[in-house]
Coordinates of C-alpha atoms and ligand atoms in Angstrom, one line a residue:
M1207 CA 13.1 5.1 -29.2
S1208 CA 14.2 8.3 -27.5
V1209 CA 14.9 8.1 -23.8
R1210 CA 12.7 10.5 -21.8
E1211 CA 14.4 12.6 -19.1
L1212 CA 12.1 12.6 -16.0
T1213 CA 12.1 15.3 -13.3
H1214 CA 11.0 16.0 -9.7
F1215 CA 7.8 17.9 -9.1
V1216 CA 8.3 20.6 -6.5
G1217 CA 6.3 23.8 -5.7
G1218 CA 4.0 23.1 -8.6
E1219 CA 6.8 22.8 -11.2
H1220 CA 8.8 20.1 -12.9
I1221 CA 12.4 20.5 -11.7
P1222 CA 15.3 18.6 -13.4
G1223 CA 17.6 16.5 -11.2
A1224 CA 20.7 18.3 -9.9
S1225 CA 22.6 15.5 -8.3
G1226 CA 24.0 14.0 -11.5
R1227 CA 22.7 10.6 -10.5
F1228 CA 20.0 8.8 -12.5
A1229 CA 18.3 5.4 -12.7
D1230 CA 17.0 3.7 -15.8
V1231 CA 13.3 3.1 -16.3
F1232 CA 12.7 0.2 -18.6
D1233 CA 9.9 -0.8 -21.0
P1234 CA 9.4 -4.4 -19.6
N1235 CA 7.7 -5.5 -22.8
T1236 CA 10.9 -5.0 -24.8
G1237 CA 13.7 -4.7 -22.3
A1238 CA 14.7 -1.2 -23.6
V1239 CA 15.4 1.8 -21.5
Q1240 CA 12.6 4.3 -22.0
A1241 CA 13.4 7.0 -19.5
R1242 CA 16.0 8.2 -16.9
V1243 CA 14.8 9.2 -13.5
P1244 CA 16.9 11.6 -11.4
L1245 CA 18.0 10.4 -8.0
A1246 CA 17.8 13.4 -5.6
G1247 CA 20.7 14.4 -3.4
N1248 CA 20.4 15.7 0.2
S1249 CA 20.1 19.4 -0.7
E1250 CA 17.4 18.7 -3.3
V1251 CA 15.2 16.9 -0.8
E1252 CA 15.8 19.6 1.8
A1253 CA 14.6 22.2 -0.7
V1254 CA 11.4 20.2 -1.3
I1255 CA 10.7 20.0 2.4
A1256 CA 11.3 23.8 2.8
N1257 CA 8.9 24.5 0.0
A1258 CA 6.3 22.1 1.5
V1259 CA 6.5 23.7 4.9
E1260 CA 5.4 27.1 3.5
A1261 CA 2.7 25.6 1.3
Q1262 CA 1.2 23.6 4.2
K1263 CA 0.5 26.8 6.1
I1264 CA -1.8 28.1 3.3
W1265 CA -3.4 24.7 2.8
A1266 CA -4.1 24.2 6.5
S1267 CA -5.7 27.6 6.7
W1268 CA -8.4 26.5 4.2
N1269 CA -11.6 25.1 5.8
P1270 CA -12.0 21.4 5.4
Q1271 CA -14.8 21.6 2.8
K1272 CA -12.8 24.0 0.6
R1273 CA -9.9 21.5 0.7
V1274 CA -12.2 18.6 -0.2
R1275 CA -13.5 20.5 -3.2
V1276 CA -10.0 20.3 -4.6
L1277 CA -10.0 16.5 -4.1
M1278 CA -13.4 16.3 -5.8
K1279 CA -12.0 18.1 -8.8
F1280 CA -9.0 15.8 -8.7
V1281 CA -11.2 12.7 -8.8
Q1282 CA -12.9 14.0 -11.9
L1283 CA -9.6 14.8 -13.6
V1284 CA -8.2 11.4 -12.9
Q1285 CA -11.3 9.8 -14.3
D1286 CA -11.1 12.0 -17.4
N1287 CA -7.5 11.0 -17.9
M1288 CA -7.9 7.3 -17.0
D1289 CA -6.9 5.9 -20.4
E1290 CA -3.7 8.0 -20.5
L1291 CA -2.7 7.1 -16.9
A1292 CA -3.3 3.4 -17.5
Q1293 CA -1.2 3.5 -20.7
L1294 CA 1.6 5.2 -18.9
L1295 CA 1.4 2.8 -15.9
S1296 CA 1.3 -0.3 -18.1
S1297 CA 4.3 0.9 -20.1
E1298 CA 6.6 1.2 -17.1
H1299 CA 5.2 -1.5 -14.8
G1300 CA 4.2 -4.2 -17.3
K1301 CA 0.8 -5.0 -15.9
T1302 CA -2.1 -5.2 -18.4
L1303 CA -4.2 -2.1 -19.2
A1304 CA -7.1 -3.6 -17.3
D1305 CA -4.9 -4.1 -14.2
A1306 CA -3.5 -0.6 -14.6
K1307 CA -7.0 0.9 -14.6
G1308 CA -7.7 -1.1 -11.5
D1309 CA -4.6 0.3 -9.9
V1310 CA -5.7 3.9 -10.5
Q1311 CA -9.3 3.1 -9.6
R1312 CA -8.5 1.5 -6.2
G1313 CA -6.4 4.6 -5.3
L1314 CA -9.2 6.9 -6.4
E1315 CA -11.7 5.1 -4.2
V1316 CA -9.7 6.2 -1.2
V1317 CA -9.7 9.8 -2.4
E1318 CA -13.4 9.5 -2.9
V1319 CA -13.8 8.4 0.8
C1320 CA -11.7 11.4 1.7
L1321 CA -14.4 13.7 0.3
G1322 CA -16.1 13.0 3.6
A1323 CA -13.0 14.2 5.5
P1324 CA -14.8 17.2 7.2
H1325 CA -16.9 14.6 9.0
M1326 CA -13.8 12.5 10.0
L1327 CA -11.9 15.6 11.3
K1328 CA -14.7 16.7 13.7
G1329 CA -13.7 16.9 17.3
E1330 CA -15.6 16.0 20.5
Y1331 CA -17.3 18.2 23.0
T1332 CA -18.4 17.8 26.6
E1333 CA -20.4 20.5 28.2
S1334 CA -20.0 21.1 31.9
A1335 CA -17.3 18.5 32.5
G1336 CA -16.9 20.5 35.8
T1337 CA -18.8 23.5 37.1
G1338 CA -18.6 26.0 34.3
I1339 CA -15.9 24.0 32.5
D1340 CA -16.3 22.6 29.0
V1341 CA -13.9 20.2 27.4
Y1342 CA -13.4 19.7 23.7
S1343 CA -10.9 18.1 21.3
M1344 CA -9.8 19.0 17.8
R1345 CA -7.8 17.2 15.2
Q1346 CA -5.0 19.2 13.6
P1347 CA -2.7 18.4 10.7
L1348 CA 0.8 17.2 11.5
G1349 CA 2.5 19.5 9.0
V1350 CA 4.6 18.0 6.2
V1351 CA 4.4 14.2 5.8
A1352 CA 6.2 11.8 3.5
G1353 CA 5.1 8.7 1.5
I1354 CA 7.7 6.2 0.3
T1355 CA 6.0 3.8 -2.1
P1356 CA 6.7 0.6 -4.1
F1357 CA 6.7 -0.1 -7.8
N1358 CA 3.8 -2.6 -7.9
F1359 CA 1.0 -0.1 -7.4
P1360 CA 2.4 3.3 -8.6
A1361 CA -1.0 5.0 -8.6
M1362 CA -3.0 3.2 -5.8
I1363 CA -0.5 3.4 -3.0
P1364 CA 0.6 7.0 -3.4
L1365 CA -3.2 7.9 -3.5
W1366 CA -3.9 5.8 -0.4
K1367 CA -1.4 7.9 1.5
A1368 CA -1.8 11.3 -0.1
G1369 CA -5.7 11.3 -0.1
P1370 CA -6.1 11.3 3.7
A1371 CA -2.9 13.2 4.4
L1372 CA -4.0 16.1 2.1
A1373 CA -7.7 16.0 3.3
S1374 CA -6.4 16.4 6.8
G1375 CA -4.5 19.6 5.9
N1376 CA -1.0 18.3 5.6
A1377 CA 1.5 18.9 2.8
F1378 CA 2.8 15.7 1.2
V1379 CA 6.2 14.7 -0.2
L1380 CA 6.1 11.5 -2.2
K1381 CA 9.2 9.4 -2.9
P1382 CA 7.8 6.9 -5.4
S1383 CA 9.6 3.8 -6.7
E1384 CA 12.4 4.7 -9.1
R1385 CA 11.2 1.8 -11.4
D1386 CA 7.9 3.4 -12.5
P1387 CA 7.8 7.1 -11.5
S1388 CA 5.9 8.6 -14.4
V1389 CA 2.3 8.1 -13.0
P1390 CA 3.1 9.8 -9.7
L1391 CA 4.5 12.8 -11.6
R1392 CA 1.3 12.9 -13.7
L1393 CA -0.8 12.7 -10.6
A1394 CA 1.1 15.7 -9.2
E1395 CA 0.2 17.7 -12.4
L1396 CA -3.5 16.7 -11.9
F1397 CA -3.5 17.8 -8.3
L1398 CA -2.2 21.2 -9.4
E1399 CA -4.8 21.4 -12.1
A1400 CA -7.5 20.6 -9.5
G1401 CA -6.6 23.7 -7.6
L1402 CA -4.2 22.3 -4.9
P1403 CA -1.8 25.1 -3.9
A1404 CA 1.6 24.7 -5.4
G1405 CA 4.0 22.8 -3.0
V1406 CA 1.3 20.9 -1.2
F1407 CA 1.9 17.7 -3.2
N1408 CA 5.5 17.1 -4.3
V1409 CA 7.3 14.3 -5.9
V1410 CA 11.0 13.8 -5.2
N1411 CA 12.5 10.9 -7.1
G1412 CA 15.4 9.0 -5.6
D1413 CA 16.8 6.1 -3.7
K1414 CA 18.1 5.5 -0.2
T1415 CA 19.8 8.9 -0.2
A1416 CA 16.5 10.7 -0.6
V1417 CA 14.7 8.4 1.8
D1418 CA 17.3 9.0 4.5
V1419 CA 16.8 12.8 4.4
L1420 CA 13.0 12.3 4.7
L1421 CA 13.6 10.0 7.7
T1422 CA 15.9 12.3 9.6
D1423 CA 14.8 15.9 8.7
P1424 CA 12.8 17.2 11.7
R1425 CA 10.4 19.0 9.5
I1426 CA 8.9 15.7 8.3
K1427 CA 6.4 14.7 10.9
A1428 CA 5.2 11.3 9.7
V1429 CA 6.3 8.7 7.2
G1430 CA 4.1 6.2 5.4
F1431 CA 5.9 3.3 3.7
V1432 CA 4.9 0.3 1.6
G1433 CA 7.5 -2.1 0.2
S1434 CA 9.5 -5.1 1.1
T1435 CA 9.8 -6.2 4.8
P1436 CA 13.5 -5.4 5.4
I1437 CA 13.1 -1.9 4.2
A1438 CA 9.8 -1.5 6.0
Q1439 CA 11.5 -2.4 9.2
Y1440 CA 14.5 -0.1 8.6
I1441 CA 12.1 2.8 7.8
Y1442 CA 9.9 2.2 10.8
E1443 CA 12.9 2.0 13.2
T1444 CA 14.7 5.0 11.7
A1445 CA 11.6 7.2 11.6
A1446 CA 10.8 6.3 15.2
Q1447 CA 14.4 7.1 16.3
N1448 CA 13.9 10.5 14.8
G1449 CA 10.7 11.1 16.6
K1450 CA 8.3 10.6 13.7
R1451 CA 5.1 8.7 13.3
A1452 CA 5.5 5.8 11.0
Q1453 CA 3.3 3.1 9.5
C1454 CA 5.3 0.7 7.3
F1455 CA 3.8 -2.2 5.3
G1456 CA 6.0 -5.0 4.1
G1457 CA 6.0 -8.2 2.1
A1458 CA 3.6 -11.1 2.2
K1459 CA 3.0 -14.8 1.7
N1460 CA -0.7 -15.2 1.3
H1461 CA -2.2 -18.7 1.8
A1462 CA -5.5 -20.1 0.4
I1463 CA -6.9 -22.9 2.4
I1464 CA -9.1 -25.3 0.3
M1465 CA -11.4 -27.5 2.3
P1466 CA -12.6 -30.8 0.8
D1467 CA -16.2 -29.4 0.5
A1468 CA -15.2 -26.3 -1.6
D1469 CA -16.3 -26.0 -5.2
L1470 CA -12.9 -26.9 -6.9
D1471 CA -13.7 -25.3 -10.2
Q1472 CA -14.4 -22.0 -8.6
V1473 CA -11.3 -22.4 -6.5
A1474 CA -9.1 -23.2 -9.4
D1475 CA -10.4 -20.1 -11.3
A1476 CA -9.9 -17.9 -8.3
L1477 CA -6.4 -19.2 -7.6
V1478 CA -5.2 -18.8 -11.2
G1479 CA -6.3 -15.1 -11.2
A1480 CA -5.0 -14.4 -7.7
A1481 CA -1.7 -16.2 -8.1
Y1482 CA -0.7 -15.2 -11.6
G1483 CA -2.6 -11.9 -12.2
S1484 CA -0.2 -8.9 -12.6
A1485 CA 2.6 -11.6 -12.9
G1486 CA 2.2 -12.2 -9.2
E1487 CA 3.5 -8.7 -8.4
R1488 CA 0.8 -8.0 -5.9
C1489 CA 1.2 -7.9 -2.1
M1490 CA -2.2 -9.7 -1.9
A1491 CA -1.3 -12.3 -4.5
L1492 CA -2.1 -15.8 -3.3
S1493 CA 1.2 -17.6 -3.5
V1494 CA 0.5 -20.7 -1.3
A1495 CA -2.5 -23.1 -1.9
V1496 CA -3.2 -25.4 1.0
P1497 CA -5.6 -28.2 -0.1
V1498 CA -6.9 -30.2 2.8
G1499 CA -6.6 -34.0 2.2
E1500 CA -4.8 -35.9 -0.6
D1501 CA -7.9 -36.2 -2.8
T1502 CA -8.6 -32.5 -2.7
A1503 CA -4.9 -31.8 -3.5
D1504 CA -4.8 -34.3 -6.5
R1505 CA -8.1 -32.9 -8.0
L1506 CA -6.9 -29.3 -7.4
I1507 CA -3.5 -29.8 -9.1
A1508 CA -5.3 -31.4 -12.1
K1509 CA -7.6 -28.4 -12.5
L1510 CA -4.8 -25.8 -12.0
T1511 CA -2.7 -27.5 -14.6
E1512 CA -5.5 -27.4 -17.2
R1513 CA -6.1 -23.7 -16.5
I1514 CA -2.4 -22.8 -16.5
A1515 CA -2.1 -24.3 -20.0
E1516 CA -4.8 -21.9 -21.2
L1517 CA -3.2 -18.7 -19.8
R1518 CA -2.2 -16.1 -22.3
I1519 CA 1.0 -14.2 -21.5
G1520 CA 1.4 -11.1 -23.6
T1521 CA 2.7 -7.5 -23.7
S1522 CA 1.0 -5.2 -21.2
F1523 CA -0.9 -3.7 -24.2
D1524 CA -2.3 -7.1 -25.4
E1525 CA -6.0 -6.8 -24.4
K1526 CA -6.4 -10.6 -24.4
A1527 CA -3.3 -11.2 -22.1
D1528 CA -3.9 -12.6 -18.6
F1529 CA -0.6 -11.1 -17.5
G1530 CA 2.4 -9.3 -18.9
P1531 CA 6.1 -9.1 -18.1
L1532 CA 7.8 -8.5 -14.7
V1533 CA 9.0 -5.0 -13.9
T1534 CA 12.7 -5.5 -14.5
A1535 CA 15.2 -8.2 -15.7
A1536 CA 16.4 -8.4 -12.1
A1537 CA 12.9 -9.1 -10.8
R1538 CA 12.5 -11.9 -13.5
D1539 CA 15.9 -13.4 -12.7
R1540 CA 15.1 -13.4 -9.0
V1541 CA 11.9 -15.4 -9.6
H1542 CA 13.8 -17.9 -11.8
E1543 CA 16.4 -18.3 -9.0
Y1544 CA 13.7 -19.2 -6.6
I1545 CA 12.3 -21.8 -9.0
G1546 CA 15.8 -23.3 -9.2
K1547 CA 16.0 -23.4 -5.4
G1548 CA 12.5 -25.0 -5.2
V1549 CA 13.7 -27.8 -7.4
E1550 CA 17.0 -28.2 -5.4
E1551 CA 15.0 -28.4 -2.2
G1552 CA 12.9 -31.2 -3.5
A1553 CA 9.5 -29.6 -4.4
E1554 CA 7.7 -31.2 -7.4
L1555 CA 7.8 -28.8 -10.3
V1556 CA 4.5 -29.4 -12.1
V1557 CA 4.7 -26.4 -14.5
D1558 CA 7.9 -24.6 -15.2
G1559 CA 7.5 -21.0 -16.4
R1560 CA 11.2 -20.3 -16.9
G1561 CA 11.4 -21.2 -20.6
F1562 CA 8.6 -18.9 -21.7
V1563 CA 9.6 -16.5 -24.6
L1564 CA 7.1 -14.2 -26.2
E1565 CA 7.8 -14.1 -30.0
G1566 CA 8.8 -10.7 -31.2
H1567 CA 9.6 -9.7 -27.6
E1568 CA 12.6 -11.9 -26.8
N1569 CA 14.2 -9.2 -24.6
G1570 CA 11.1 -8.5 -22.6
F1571 CA 11.1 -9.5 -18.9
F1572 CA 8.6 -12.3 -19.2
S1573 CA 8.2 -15.4 -17.1
G1574 CA 5.5 -18.1 -17.6
A1575 CA 3.3 -19.4 -14.9
T1576 CA 5.0 -21.8 -12.5
L1577 CA 3.3 -24.4 -10.3
F1578 CA 5.0 -26.4 -7.5
D1579 CA 3.4 -29.3 -5.6
K1580 CA 4.5 -31.1 -2.4
V1581 CA 6.1 -28.0 -1.0
T1582 CA 7.0 -28.2 2.7
P1583 CA 7.3 -25.4 5.3
D1584 CA 11.1 -25.7 5.6
M1585 CA 11.6 -24.8 1.9
S1586 CA 12.7 -21.2 1.0
I1587 CA 10.0 -21.1 -1.7
Y1588 CA 7.5 -21.4 1.1
K1589 CA 9.2 -19.2 3.7
E1590 CA 10.2 -16.3 1.4
E1591 CA 8.2 -13.9 -0.8
I1592 CA 9.0 -14.7 -4.5
F1593 CA 6.9 -11.8 -5.9
G1594 CA 6.3 -13.5 -9.3
P1595 CA 4.0 -15.8 -11.1
V1596 CA 4.7 -18.9 -8.9
L1597 CA 2.1 -20.8 -7.0
T1598 CA 3.3 -23.3 -4.4
V1599 CA 1.0 -26.1 -3.1
V1600 CA 1.5 -27.3 0.5
R1601 CA -0.7 -30.4 1.2
A1602 CA -2.3 -30.4 4.7
R1603 CA -3.7 -33.6 6.3
D1604 CA -6.5 -31.8 8.1
Y1605 CA -8.0 -28.4 8.9
E1606 CA -5.9 -27.8 12.1
E1607 CA -2.7 -28.3 10.1
A1608 CA -3.9 -26.0 7.4
L1609 CA -4.8 -23.3 9.9
R1610 CA -1.4 -23.5 11.5
L1611 CA 0.4 -22.7 8.3
P1612 CA -0.6 -19.1 7.8
T1613 CA -0.9 -18.6 11.5
E1614 CA 2.7 -19.6 12.2
H1615 CA 4.1 -18.0 9.0
E1616 CA 6.4 -15.0 9.4
Y1617 CA 4.2 -12.9 7.2
G1618 CA 0.5 -12.1 7.9
N1619 CA -0.9 -9.9 5.2
G1620 CA -3.8 -11.7 3.6
V1621 CA -5.3 -15.2 3.6
A1622 CA -8.4 -16.9 2.2
I1623 CA -10.4 -20.0 3.0
F1624 CA -12.6 -21.8 0.5
T1625 CA -15.4 -23.9 2.0
R1626 CA -19.2 -24.3 2.0
D1627 CA -19.2 -24.7 5.8
G1628 CA -20.0 -21.6 7.8
D1629 CA -18.8 -23.2 11.0
T1630 CA -15.3 -23.8 9.6
A1631 CA -15.2 -20.4 8.0
R1632 CA -16.1 -18.7 11.3
D1633 CA -13.5 -20.7 13.3
F1634 CA -10.9 -19.8 10.7
T1635 CA -11.7 -16.1 10.6
T1636 CA -11.5 -15.9 14.4
R1637 CA -8.3 -17.9 14.9
V1638 CA -6.0 -17.2 12.0
E1639 CA -3.2 -14.7 12.8
V1640 CA -3.4 -12.6 9.6
G1641 CA -4.6 -9.1 9.1
M1642 CA -7.0 -9.5 6.1
V1643 CA -9.1 -12.6 5.6
G1644 CA -11.2 -13.7 2.6
V1645 CA -14.0 -16.3 2.8
N1646 CA -14.4 -17.7 -0.7
V1647 CA -12.8 -14.3 -1.8
P1648 CA -9.3 -14.9 -3.1
I1649 CA -7.9 -11.3 -2.8
P1650 CA -9.5 -9.9 0.3
V1651 CA -8.5 -6.2 -0.2
P1652 CA -10.8 -4.2 2.1
I1653 CA -13.0 -1.6 0.6
A1654 CA -11.7 2.0 0.9
Y1655 CA -13.7 2.9 4.0
Y1656 CA -12.3 0.0 6.0
T1657 CA -8.6 -0.2 6.9
F1658 CA -5.9 -2.1 5.1
G1659 CA -3.0 -3.6 7.0
G1660 CA -1.1 -6.8 7.5
W1661 CA 0.1 -8.4 10.7
K1662 CA 3.5 -9.7 11.9
A1663 CA 6.3 -9.1 9.4
S1664 CA 3.8 -7.6 6.9
G1665 CA 3.2 -4.4 8.9
F1666 CA 5.0 -2.2 11.4
G1667 CA 3.1 0.5 13.3
D1668 CA -0.2 0.5 15.1
L1669 CA -2.5 2.2 12.6
N1670 CA -3.6 0.9 9.2
Q1671 CA -3.9 2.5 5.8
H1672 CA -7.1 4.2 4.6
G1673 CA -10.4 4.0 6.5
P1674 CA -10.7 5.8 9.9
D1675 CA -7.1 4.9 10.9
A1676 CA -5.7 7.1 8.1
F1677 CA -7.3 10.2 9.6
R1678 CA -5.9 9.3 13.1
F1679 CA -2.5 8.8 11.6
Y1680 CA -2.4 12.1 9.7
T1681 CA -3.7 14.3 12.5
K1682 CA -2.8 15.1 16.1
T1683 CA -5.4 15.5 18.8
K1684 CA -5.5 18.6 20.9
T1685 CA -7.8 18.6 24.0
I1686 CA -9.0 21.9 25.5
T1687 CA -10.4 22.4 28.9
Q1688 CA -12.0 25.8 29.2
R1689 CA -13.8 28.0 31.6
W1690 CA -15.1 31.5 30.9
P1691 CA -15.4 34.0 33.8
S1692 CA -19.1 34.5 33.0
G1693 CA -19.8 30.8 33.7
V1694 CA -18.0 30.9 37.1
K1695 CA -19.8 31.2 40.3
E1696 CA -18.9 34.1 42.5
G1697 CA -16.1 33.3 44.9
D1698 CA -14.7 30.3 42.9
L1699 CA -11.7 32.3 41.8
E1700 CA -11.1 34.2 45.0
G1701 CA -7.4 34.3 45.8
A1702 CA -6.5 32.1 42.8
H1703 CA -3.9 33.2 40.3
V1704 CA -4.8 32.5 36.8
A1705 CA -1.5 30.7 36.1
D1706 CA -2.0 28.6 39.2
T1707 CA -3.8 25.7 37.6
D1708 CA -4.4 23.8 40.8
H1709 CA -6.4 26.7 42.3
F1710 CA -7.9 27.5 39.0
V1711 CA -9.4 24.1 38.2
I1712 CA -9.8 22.0 41.3
P1713 CA -12.4 24.0 43.3
T1714 CA -14.9 23.7 40.5
M1715 CA -14.4 20.1 39.3
D1716 CA -16.9 18.5 41.8
Ligands
NAD2401 P1 11.2 -2.0 -2.1 O1 11.2 -2.3 -0.6 O2 12.3 -2.4 -2.9 O3 11.0 -0.5 -2.4 C1 10.0 0.3 -1.8 C2 10.4 1.7 -1.6 O4 11.6 1.8 -0.8 C3 10.9 2.4 -3.0 O5 10.4 3.7 -3.0 C4 12.4 2.3 -2.9 O6 13.0 3.3 -3.6 C5 12.7 2.4 -1.4 N1 13.9 1.7 -1.0 C6 14.4 0.6 -1.6 N2 15.6 0.3 -0.9 C7 15.7 1.2 0.1 C8 16.7 1.4 1.1 N3 17.7 0.6 1.2 N4 16.6 2.4 2.0 C9 15.5 3.3 1.8 N5 14.6 3.1 0.9 C10 14.7 2.1 0.0 O7 9.8 -2.7 -2.6 P2 9.3 -2.9 -4.1 O8 10.1 -3.9 -4.8 O9 9.2 -1.5 -4.8 O10 7.8 -3.4 -3.9 C11 7.5 -4.7 -3.7 C12 7.4 -5.1 -2.3 O11 6.3 -4.3 -1.7 C13 6.9 -6.5 -2.0 O12 7.6 -7.0 -0.9 C14 5.4 -6.4 -1.7 O13 4.9 -7.4 -0.9 C15 5.4 -5.1 -0.9 N6 4.1 -4.5 -0.9 C16 3.4 -4.5 0.3 C17 2.2 -4.0 0.3 C18 1.4 -4.0 1.6 O14 0.4 -3.3 1.8 N7 1.8 -4.8 2.6 C19 1.6 -3.4 -0.8 C20 2.3 -3.4 -2.0 C21 3.6 -3.9 -2.0

């Protein structure tokens, strides 16, 4: 197989890398290198930013509805190219085609909500806040903003960030994951085809070197990040030190609380999908099941074990597969190291996925589904994010103990409770210290017009992604207090110098 040479996408053109540094992009199904992605050096990133600064001036001068028409065309183009995008995404990430389409679709839903951006960008107006004085506010774009995104949703997360940023009149520099950069490059082509002025949406490929330029260059006004927690924290702190807005979303350890009254067949079906789907490489994957009571736990383990035996693991193009390979050999090895640690720490390994081999794809980055029982809160497989097809079961004696687990955990991205009791569900949703909560819903990803964001070590910054928060994040508010001479009573301005604000405003504010 020939190795494709990828590019950056700057000013509406594919630009080859100039730094001489590259990273390999693998085919996770076979383990072969399928492409090389350039890793930008400082001067390449600076050139992207300079280009975006000029392009943003044109884009921001368009009225909001004209801008939104471009996004509308983009939505149509992505839908028209859905099969090709999903194919490309599956080939680099390893998630199944159905999951890949979901990845594109969830991103597109945020862009669809952005078609209402003119409404979100409207200001406020107060007539006669003082005698002859009107006050109004407007939302203006920030300028050039950056998005730094993870490998696990290479379409969805770039679109969550770019949709509202572009609709608000900003130019966007995307630094996607170096592990699956082809879909972001294709999205850049589709933005151009939809009529976005060249240079308004750019892709710069790279690693820490490129990220550090984005974090320190004063022409970048805001940084949106999604990825692992240590990097999220680094990006949040560095961006803030450099006077930028930042919203940085990190790792997760999502719990499912299973009350004794829950329908255990439904729970087991939901858990298998939410824990093992996309090989567990989802920030909203359920990785901890907390059955309440020994009997609930025993019955749940039996049902999970049955279902795990029926799972089909295949290539990302196998339409019958429940999940495909992990993204890289390093990701797979890391998962297997955690399984080893779990055994050493004394958890009961009910199903071991380490030995799984897919015939004909012996070098692919596959791992089978793994199930641990009798995991305790002091174990590393409970405390740390594994990001693979591993479900850990922590048995709780009662509801209060179950509630304490996600509430006291370092991460606070998502959580779910399974029960038939409204009172318990209501108490749980009120008291649990987690940002997104499901009630009998295993992966509680909010719909595009609500906001998405975790708490504690899962999110840094005070505004969430998509929904109304995104428009606040990507705009700055200007407030204007105005008086026109025709609206001023005779004598009000007597003796006042226009530049003397005290004289100018105070006499008329009563
Ligand atoms: P990652 O942190 O390794 O990489 C994310 C981005 O940061 C990539 O673009 C990468 O190139 C860049 N990066 C990596 N190391 C860097 C460094 N030292 N300095 C500057 N930039 C650096 O994350 P990943 O492995 O691509 O993605 C998986 C992680 O993302 C998981 O922890 C998952 O939970 C998390 N995630 C969180 C959410 C959420 O909304 N909270 C959503 C999806 C994924």
